[in-house]
Short mmCIF file of N, CA and C and ligand atoms in Angstrom, two decimals:
data_model
loop_
_atom_site.label_atom_id
_atom_site.label_comp_id
_atom_site.label_asym_id
_atom_site.label_seq_id
_atom_site.Cartn_x
_atom_site.Cartn_y
_atom_site.Cartn_z
N MET A 1 89.63 103.95 89.96
CA MET A 1 89.59 104.20 91.65
C MET A 1 88.06 103.87 91.17
N SER A 2 87.50 103.26 92.49
CA SER A 2 86.38 103.45 92.76
C SER A 2 85.62 103.58 94.47
N ILE A 3 84.13 104.21 93.88
CA ILE A 3 84.22 104.22 95.56
C ILE A 3 83.59 103.36 96.45
N GLN A 4 84.25 102.51 97.28
CA GLN A 4 84.18 101.83 98.45
C GLN A 4 84.01 101.27 99.48
N LYS A 5 83.00 100.48 100.48
CA LYS A 5 83.32 101.03 101.80
C LYS A 5 84.65 100.20 102.54
N THR A 6 84.87 100.83 103.59
CA THR A 6 85.70 99.02 104.80
C THR A 6 85.51 99.96 106.04
N LEU A 7 84.73 98.40 106.93
CA LEU A 7 84.64 98.86 108.30
C LEU A 7 86.46 98.96 109.00
N SER A 8 86.43 100.16 110.21
CA SER A 8 87.81 100.37 110.80
C SER A 8 87.03 100.44 112.48
N ILE A 9 87.55 99.93 112.82
CA ILE A 9 87.43 100.44 114.23
C ILE A 9 88.55 101.24 115.24
N ILE A 10 88.30 102.10 116.43
CA ILE A 10 89.08 102.95 116.88
C ILE A 10 89.26 101.40 117.86
N LYS A 11 90.41 100.22 118.85
CA LYS A 11 90.69 99.79 119.51
C LYS A 11 90.35 100.81 120.84
N PRO A 12 90.25 99.69 121.87
CA PRO A 12 90.23 100.08 122.98
C PRO A 12 90.75 101.20 123.85
N ASP A 13 92.30 100.91 123.21
CA ASP A 13 93.25 101.87 123.69
C ASP A 13 93.22 103.21 123.62
N ALA A 14 92.69 103.55 122.24
CA ALA A 14 92.75 104.41 121.77
C ALA A 14 90.97 105.66 121.86
N VAL A 15 90.15 105.03 122.37
CA VAL A 15 89.09 105.09 123.05
C VAL A 15 89.54 105.77 125.19
N ARG A 16 90.68 105.48 125.02
CA ARG A 16 91.26 105.40 126.24
C ARG A 16 91.67 106.44 127.19
N LYS A 17 92.19 106.97 125.29
CA LYS A 17 93.70 108.18 125.17
C LYS A 17 92.81 109.01 124.99
N ASN A 18 91.42 109.07 124.57
CA ASN A 18 90.65 109.97 124.24
C ASN A 18 90.69 110.83 123.03
N ILE A 19 91.13 110.39 122.17
CA ILE A 19 91.38 110.74 120.64
C ILE A 19 90.85 109.80 119.43
N ILE A 20 89.52 110.18 119.99
CA ILE A 20 88.95 108.79 119.05
C ILE A 20 88.85 110.49 117.68
N GLY A 21 88.28 111.26 118.26
CA GLY A 21 88.28 112.74 117.21
C GLY A 21 89.58 112.52 116.32
N GLN A 22 90.41 112.96 116.64
CA GLN A 22 92.14 112.98 116.13
C GLN A 22 92.75 112.03 115.48
N ILE A 23 91.17 110.55 115.97
CA ILE A 23 91.34 109.33 115.16
C ILE A 23 90.66 109.79 113.08
N LEU A 24 89.60 110.18 113.78
CA LEU A 24 88.33 111.11 113.12
C LEU A 24 89.01 112.00 111.91
N SER A 25 89.45 112.58 112.15
CA SER A 25 90.26 113.80 112.03
C SER A 25 90.86 113.04 110.67
N LYS A 26 91.46 112.57 110.84
CA LYS A 26 92.76 111.74 110.16
C LYS A 26 92.00 111.24 108.73
N PHE A 27 90.58 110.54 108.90
CA PHE A 27 90.30 109.71 107.78
C PHE A 27 89.42 111.21 107.20
N GLU A 28 88.84 112.08 107.53
CA GLU A 28 87.96 113.00 106.97
C GLU A 28 88.92 113.97 106.04
N SER A 29 90.01 114.33 107.34
CA SER A 29 91.28 115.24 106.10
C SER A 29 91.72 114.61 105.49
N ASN A 30 91.33 113.21 105.11
CA ASN A 30 92.49 112.82 104.03
C ASN A 30 91.11 112.22 102.97
N GLY A 31 89.51 112.46 102.87
CA GLY A 31 88.89 112.14 101.81
C GLY A 31 87.56 111.17 102.46
N LEU A 32 88.02 110.38 103.66
CA LEU A 32 86.87 109.51 103.51
C LEU A 32 85.95 109.98 104.97
N LYS A 33 84.83 109.47 103.97
CA LYS A 33 83.70 109.84 104.88
C LYS A 33 82.66 108.51 105.39
N VAL A 34 82.59 109.55 107.20
CA VAL A 34 82.15 108.83 108.09
C VAL A 34 80.52 107.94 107.13
N ALA A 35 80.56 106.06 107.82
CA ALA A 35 78.85 106.36 106.62
C ALA A 35 78.08 106.02 107.45
N ALA A 36 79.11 105.29 108.32
CA ALA A 36 77.88 104.87 109.50
C ALA A 36 78.92 104.45 111.03
N MET A 37 78.22 104.64 111.96
CA MET A 37 78.85 104.58 113.48
C MET A 37 78.43 105.41 114.32
N LYS A 38 78.79 103.94 114.92
CA LYS A 38 78.64 103.48 116.94
C LYS A 38 79.89 103.10 117.88
N MET A 39 79.77 102.92 119.14
CA MET A 39 80.08 103.43 119.92
C MET A 39 79.39 101.97 120.54
N LYS A 40 80.76 100.74 121.39
CA LYS A 40 80.12 99.64 120.91
C LYS A 40 81.54 98.81 122.39
N HIS A 41 80.53 98.40 123.15
CA HIS A 41 81.66 97.27 123.63
C HIS A 41 81.90 95.90 123.79
N LEU A 42 82.68 95.85 123.15
CA LEU A 42 82.51 93.58 122.93
C LEU A 42 82.40 92.87 123.95
N THR A 43 81.48 92.29 123.57
CA THR A 43 81.28 90.59 124.36
C THR A 43 82.67 90.03 123.53
N GLN A 44 82.55 88.68 124.77
CA GLN A 44 83.56 88.13 123.95
C GLN A 44 83.69 87.36 122.82
N ALA A 45 82.52 86.44 122.60
CA ALA A 45 81.45 85.93 121.75
C ALA A 45 82.09 87.13 120.10
N GLU A 46 81.72 88.01 120.18
CA GLU A 46 81.75 89.17 119.28
C GLU A 46 83.41 88.90 118.54
N ALA A 47 84.23 89.37 119.92
CA ALA A 47 85.83 89.69 119.34
C ALA A 47 86.30 88.51 118.82
N GLU A 48 85.88 87.04 119.74
CA GLU A 48 86.24 85.80 118.80
C GLU A 48 85.86 85.90 117.33
N GLY A 49 84.12 86.07 117.17
CA GLY A 49 84.59 85.45 115.90
C GLY A 49 84.61 86.97 114.96
N PHE A 50 85.08 88.22 115.47
CA PHE A 50 85.52 88.79 114.38
C PHE A 50 86.59 88.81 113.40
N TYR A 51 87.41 88.06 115.04
CA TYR A 51 88.81 88.29 114.32
C TYR A 51 89.08 86.10 114.13
N ALA A 52 88.27 85.83 113.87
CA ALA A 52 88.63 84.59 113.58
C ALA A 52 88.89 83.25 112.90
N GLU A 53 89.61 84.38 112.04
CA GLU A 53 90.55 84.75 110.92
C GLU A 53 92.37 84.00 111.45
N HIS A 54 92.44 85.06 113.21
CA HIS A 54 93.19 84.22 113.44
C HIS A 54 93.34 83.41 114.79
N LYS A 55 92.37 82.80 114.83
CA LYS A 55 92.32 81.81 115.63
C LYS A 55 93.39 80.31 116.26
N GLU A 56 93.90 80.64 115.08
CA GLU A 56 94.96 79.64 115.35
C GLU A 56 96.15 80.40 115.89
N ARG A 57 97.11 81.33 116.17
CA ARG A 57 97.64 82.15 116.44
C ARG A 57 97.76 82.40 117.48
N GLY A 58 99.20 82.58 118.31
CA GLY A 58 99.51 83.03 119.35
C GLY A 58 99.06 83.66 119.87
N PHE A 59 99.10 84.58 119.36
CA PHE A 59 98.26 86.09 119.90
C PHE A 59 96.71 86.35 119.76
N PHE A 60 96.19 84.60 119.34
CA PHE A 60 94.26 85.19 119.67
C PHE A 60 93.94 85.30 121.39
N GLY A 61 94.20 84.50 122.07
CA GLY A 61 93.79 85.04 123.20
C GLY A 61 94.19 86.28 124.04
N ASP A 62 95.21 86.92 123.31
CA ASP A 62 95.52 88.23 124.08
C ASP A 62 95.29 89.29 123.38
N LEU A 63 94.80 89.05 121.91
CA LEU A 63 94.37 89.89 121.49
C LEU A 63 92.00 89.90 121.04
N VAL A 64 91.92 88.93 121.93
CA VAL A 64 90.82 88.75 122.15
C VAL A 64 90.57 89.83 123.50
N ARG A 65 91.49 89.48 124.08
CA ARG A 65 91.28 90.24 125.93
C ARG A 65 91.14 91.54 125.77
N PHE A 66 92.43 91.67 124.93
CA PHE A 66 92.37 93.64 124.45
C PHE A 66 91.37 93.80 123.88
N MET A 67 90.79 93.55 122.77
CA MET A 67 89.85 93.83 122.23
C MET A 67 88.46 93.83 123.03
N ILE A 68 88.00 93.61 123.65
CA ILE A 68 86.91 93.42 125.15
C ILE A 68 87.99 94.40 126.19
N SER A 69 88.95 95.20 126.22
CA SER A 69 89.51 95.53 127.82
C SER A 69 88.75 97.03 127.79
N GLY A 70 87.29 97.36 126.71
CA GLY A 70 86.73 98.65 127.07
C GLY A 70 86.10 98.66 126.44
N PRO A 71 85.42 100.22 125.90
CA PRO A 71 84.42 100.03 124.26
C PRO A 71 85.45 100.31 123.05
N VAL A 72 85.27 100.04 121.85
CA VAL A 72 85.74 100.75 120.75
C VAL A 72 83.97 101.59 120.54
N VAL A 73 84.73 102.11 118.95
CA VAL A 73 84.08 102.52 118.39
C VAL A 73 84.69 101.89 116.78
N VAL A 74 82.85 101.66 116.59
CA VAL A 74 83.25 100.80 114.87
C VAL A 74 82.60 101.84 114.12
N LEU A 75 83.15 101.69 112.91
CA LEU A 75 82.63 102.86 112.07
C LEU A 75 82.94 102.29 110.51
N VAL A 76 82.05 102.77 108.88
CA VAL A 76 82.03 102.76 108.55
C VAL A 76 82.83 103.71 107.31
N LEU A 77 83.75 103.81 106.34
CA LEU A 77 84.23 104.67 105.72
C LEU A 77 84.37 105.18 104.68
N ALA A 78 83.70 105.62 103.47
CA ALA A 78 83.74 105.63 102.13
C ALA A 78 84.10 106.18 101.53
N GLY A 79 84.86 106.12 100.56
CA GLY A 79 85.55 106.69 99.77
C GLY A 79 86.18 106.20 98.20
N ASN A 80 86.86 106.49 97.43
CA ASN A 80 87.69 106.07 96.39
C ASN A 80 88.68 105.03 97.37
N ASP A 81 88.33 104.61 96.73
CA ASP A 81 89.41 103.24 97.22
C ASP A 81 89.59 103.05 98.60
N ALA A 82 88.53 103.36 99.11
CA ALA A 82 89.03 103.07 100.64
C ALA A 82 89.23 102.73 101.72
N ILE A 83 88.95 100.44 100.87
CA ILE A 83 90.01 99.87 101.46
C ILE A 83 91.45 100.28 101.74
N LEU A 84 92.37 100.01 99.92
CA LEU A 84 93.76 100.30 100.31
C LEU A 84 94.18 101.66 100.86
N LYS A 85 93.16 103.15 100.87
CA LYS A 85 93.51 104.41 101.72
C LYS A 85 93.26 104.52 103.15
N ASN A 86 92.34 103.29 104.14
CA ASN A 86 92.10 103.45 104.91
C ASN A 86 93.88 102.52 105.26
N ARG A 87 94.07 101.32 105.28
CA ARG A 87 95.18 100.74 104.82
C ARG A 87 96.28 101.88 105.46
N GLU A 88 96.45 102.53 104.15
CA GLU A 88 97.73 103.51 105.00
C GLU A 88 97.59 104.19 105.55
N LEU A 89 96.56 104.46 106.18
CA LEU A 89 96.96 106.11 106.46
C LEU A 89 96.65 105.38 108.08
N MET A 90 96.23 103.73 108.52
CA MET A 90 96.42 103.29 109.68
C MET A 90 98.05 102.73 110.03
N GLY A 91 98.95 102.85 108.30
CA GLY A 91 100.20 102.45 108.71
C GLY A 91 100.35 101.08 109.20
N ALA A 92 101.91 100.73 109.58
CA ALA A 92 102.06 98.71 109.41
C ALA A 92 100.95 98.36 111.02
N THR A 93 101.21 97.03 110.52
CA THR A 93 100.47 96.27 111.96
C THR A 93 100.99 96.81 113.45
N ASP A 94 103.07 96.92 112.98
CA ASP A 94 103.72 97.21 114.54
C ASP A 94 103.36 98.71 114.16
N PRO A 95 103.14 99.16 115.81
CA PRO A 95 103.34 100.84 115.38
C PRO A 95 105.05 102.00 115.06
N LYS A 96 105.48 100.48 115.49
CA LYS A 96 107.47 100.64 115.46
C LYS A 96 107.88 100.56 114.01
N LYS A 97 107.28 99.95 113.40
CA LYS A 97 107.17 100.27 111.82
C LYS A 97 106.70 101.20 110.82
N ALA A 98 105.64 101.34 111.53
CA ALA A 98 104.88 102.04 110.35
C ALA A 98 104.99 103.32 110.47
N GLU A 99 104.36 103.84 108.97
CA GLU A 99 105.63 105.42 108.57
C GLU A 99 105.49 106.80 109.18
N PRO A 100 105.75 107.59 109.79
CA PRO A 100 105.52 109.05 110.27
C PRO A 100 103.59 109.41 109.95
N GLY A 101 103.33 109.77 110.35
CA GLY A 101 101.75 110.72 110.23
C GLY A 101 100.89 109.12 110.00
N THR A 102 101.08 108.47 110.27
CA THR A 102 100.07 107.01 109.66
C THR A 102 99.41 107.14 110.83
N ILE A 103 97.90 106.50 111.89
CA ILE A 103 97.74 106.41 112.70
C ILE A 103 97.98 105.74 113.83
N ARG A 104 98.78 104.65 113.80
CA ARG A 104 99.20 103.99 114.16
C ARG A 104 100.44 104.42 115.18
N ARG A 105 101.31 104.71 113.81
CA ARG A 105 103.18 105.54 114.32
C ARG A 105 102.95 106.37 114.95
N GLU A 106 101.97 107.47 114.93
CA GLU A 106 100.83 108.72 115.99
C GLU A 106 100.44 108.50 117.13
N PHE A 107 99.74 106.97 117.17
CA PHE A 107 98.53 106.83 118.54
C PHE A 107 98.93 106.48 119.33
N ALA A 108 99.60 104.37 119.11
CA ALA A 108 100.07 103.95 118.82
C ALA A 108 101.29 103.21 119.97
N GLU A 109 101.51 102.29 120.69
CA GLU A 109 102.96 101.75 120.51
C GLU A 109 103.32 100.42 120.92
N SER A 110 102.54 99.63 120.78
CA SER A 110 102.52 98.26 120.74
C SER A 110 102.35 97.81 119.37
N ILE A 111 102.79 96.33 118.59
CA ILE A 111 101.44 95.23 118.02
C ILE A 111 100.40 94.82 118.31
N ASP A 112 100.32 95.20 120.10
CA ASP A 112 99.35 94.97 120.78
C ASP A 112 98.08 95.31 120.51
N GLU A 113 98.28 96.89 121.07
CA GLU A 113 97.34 97.61 121.09
C GLU A 113 97.57 98.60 119.72
N ASN A 114 96.74 98.74 119.10
CA ASN A 114 97.51 99.16 118.03
C ASN A 114 96.48 100.37 117.20
N ALA A 115 95.65 100.86 118.25
CA ALA A 115 94.46 102.09 117.47
C ALA A 115 93.56 101.96 117.10
N VAL A 116 93.52 100.95 115.75
CA VAL A 116 92.27 101.20 114.62
C VAL A 116 92.88 99.71 114.21
N HIS A 117 91.02 99.35 113.86
CA HIS A 117 91.32 97.82 112.75
C HIS A 117 91.02 98.45 111.49
N GLY A 118 91.56 97.83 110.25
CA GLY A 118 91.27 98.36 108.90
C GLY A 118 90.23 96.31 108.31
N SER A 119 89.78 96.91 107.10
CA SER A 119 89.11 95.61 106.70
C SER A 119 90.24 95.55 106.13
N ASP A 120 91.22 93.91 104.88
CA ASP A 120 92.23 94.22 104.35
C ASP A 120 91.94 94.33 102.97
N SER A 121 90.39 93.57 102.86
CA SER A 121 89.76 93.15 101.05
C SER A 121 88.81 93.55 101.49
N SER A 122 88.29 92.89 99.77
CA SER A 122 87.05 93.50 99.38
C SER A 122 86.33 92.17 100.30
N GLN A 123 86.92 91.09 100.19
CA GLN A 123 85.17 89.71 101.02
C GLN A 123 85.62 90.84 102.18
N SER A 124 86.45 90.87 102.87
CA SER A 124 87.00 90.84 104.48
C SER A 124 85.55 92.30 104.41
N ALA A 125 85.78 93.51 104.03
CA ALA A 125 84.77 95.14 104.07
C ALA A 125 83.97 93.85 104.01
N GLU A 126 83.44 93.87 103.39
CA GLU A 126 81.82 92.89 103.12
C GLU A 126 81.07 92.27 104.07
N ARG A 127 82.33 91.36 104.65
CA ARG A 127 81.84 90.63 105.81
C ARG A 127 81.91 91.48 107.05
N GLU A 128 82.46 91.56 107.61
CA GLU A 128 83.14 93.15 108.56
C GLU A 128 82.06 94.17 108.49
N ILE A 129 81.41 95.11 107.32
CA ILE A 129 80.70 95.51 107.89
C ILE A 129 79.66 94.56 108.21
N ALA A 130 78.77 93.95 107.20
CA ALA A 130 78.05 93.19 107.54
C ALA A 130 78.26 92.84 108.96
N PHE A 131 78.70 92.46 109.70
CA PHE A 131 79.27 91.67 111.42
C PHE A 131 78.30 92.98 112.44
N PHE A 132 78.56 94.42 111.68
CA PHE A 132 78.32 95.62 112.55
C PHE A 132 77.00 96.03 112.44
N PHE A 133 76.53 96.22 110.99
CA PHE A 133 75.89 96.82 110.64
C PHE A 133 74.78 96.35 109.72
N ASN A 134 73.23 96.80 110.20
CA ASN A 134 72.11 96.75 108.59
C ASN A 134 72.69 97.42 107.45
N ALA A 135 71.52 97.39 106.46
CA ALA A 135 72.11 97.66 105.47
C ALA A 135 71.34 99.47 105.91
N ALA A 136 70.27 99.23 106.89
CA ALA A 136 69.90 101.26 106.91
C ALA A 136 70.06 101.67 107.90
N GLU A 137 71.98 101.24 108.74
CA GLU A 137 72.69 102.17 109.39
C GLU A 137 73.82 102.38 107.97
N LEU A 138 73.37 102.55 107.19
CA LEU A 138 74.69 103.30 106.18
C LEU A 138 73.79 104.06 105.38
N VAL A 139 74.15 105.41 105.25
CA VAL A 139 73.70 106.23 105.34
C VAL A 139 74.51 106.49 103.86
N ASN A 140 75.04 106.66 103.47
CA ASN A 140 75.16 106.85 102.56
C ASN A 140 77.44 105.88 101.83
P1 ATP B 1 93.78 94.46 112.34
O1 ATP B 1 93.00 93.49 111.80
O2 ATP B 1 93.36 94.69 113.77
O3 ATP B 1 93.43 95.76 111.90
P2 ATP B 1 96.26 93.28 110.94
O4 ATP B 1 95.34 93.44 109.91
O5 ATP B 1 97.22 94.97 110.63
O6 ATP B 1 95.64 94.01 112.19
P3 ATP B 1 97.02 91.08 111.51
O7 ATP B 1 97.32 90.49 111.06
O8 ATP B 1 95.19 90.99 110.74
O9 ATP B 1 96.82 92.51 111.14
O10 ATP B 1 96.63 90.73 112.83
C1 ATP B 1 95.16 92.03 113.37
C2 ATP B 1 95.66 91.91 114.81
O11 ATP B 1 96.62 91.19 116.16
C3 ATP B 1 96.52 93.17 114.24
O12 ATP B 1 96.14 94.47 114.95
C4 ATP B 1 97.77 93.41 115.95
O13 ATP B 1 96.92 94.06 117.49
C5 ATP B 1 97.79 91.80 116.33
N1 ATP B 1 98.34 90.85 115.89
C6 ATP B 1 98.96 90.79 114.91
N2 ATP B 1 100.32 89.57 115.02
C7 ATP B 1 100.57 89.54 116.26
C8 ATP B 1 102.07 89.49 116.23
N3 ATP B 1 102.96 89.19 116.19
N4 ATP B 1 102.42 89.77 118.03
C9 ATP B 1 101.59 90.32 118.94
N5 ATP B 1 99.67 90.61 117.68
C10 ATP B 1 99.97 90.25 117.00
MG1 MG B 2 93.50 92.35 110.99
#
């Protein structure tokens, strides 16, 4: 086990549902610490740049439209094996396939609006943290 940092986004559907706190509670009660956090309304260019790896996929336009449909919370989570731990807490991309107790199973209904994003590798965590935060904004 090693201490890692990972990027999480509480997506517009979850912010609209007023469940930011319930999602933060899942992270905090499972050993992840908030190391940086801010609210933001992503621009189209930011959403396209953030999800650039998916730009050839059929769902890209819908994904970008959804991600700019309202404010999000972007946060850095730190802890033992934070990248995998966060992905486990999130559950599968499609909430219908997510395990009981996961964030997506409890708080999301569809693959298009699935409550949270999480970095999927150490390389993506590094890129995604730098996409939203500079070093001085990370507190631990
Ligand atoms: P995220 O990157 O948001 O954490 P993920 O890593 O579980 O999600 P990705 O494959 O990276 O899944 O897809 C990014 C986002 O694109 C998903 O969260 C989902 O909203 C959307 N998406 C992925 N696959 C599909 C699909 N087959 N149909 C519709 N939307 C999809
Ligand atoms: Mg992904």
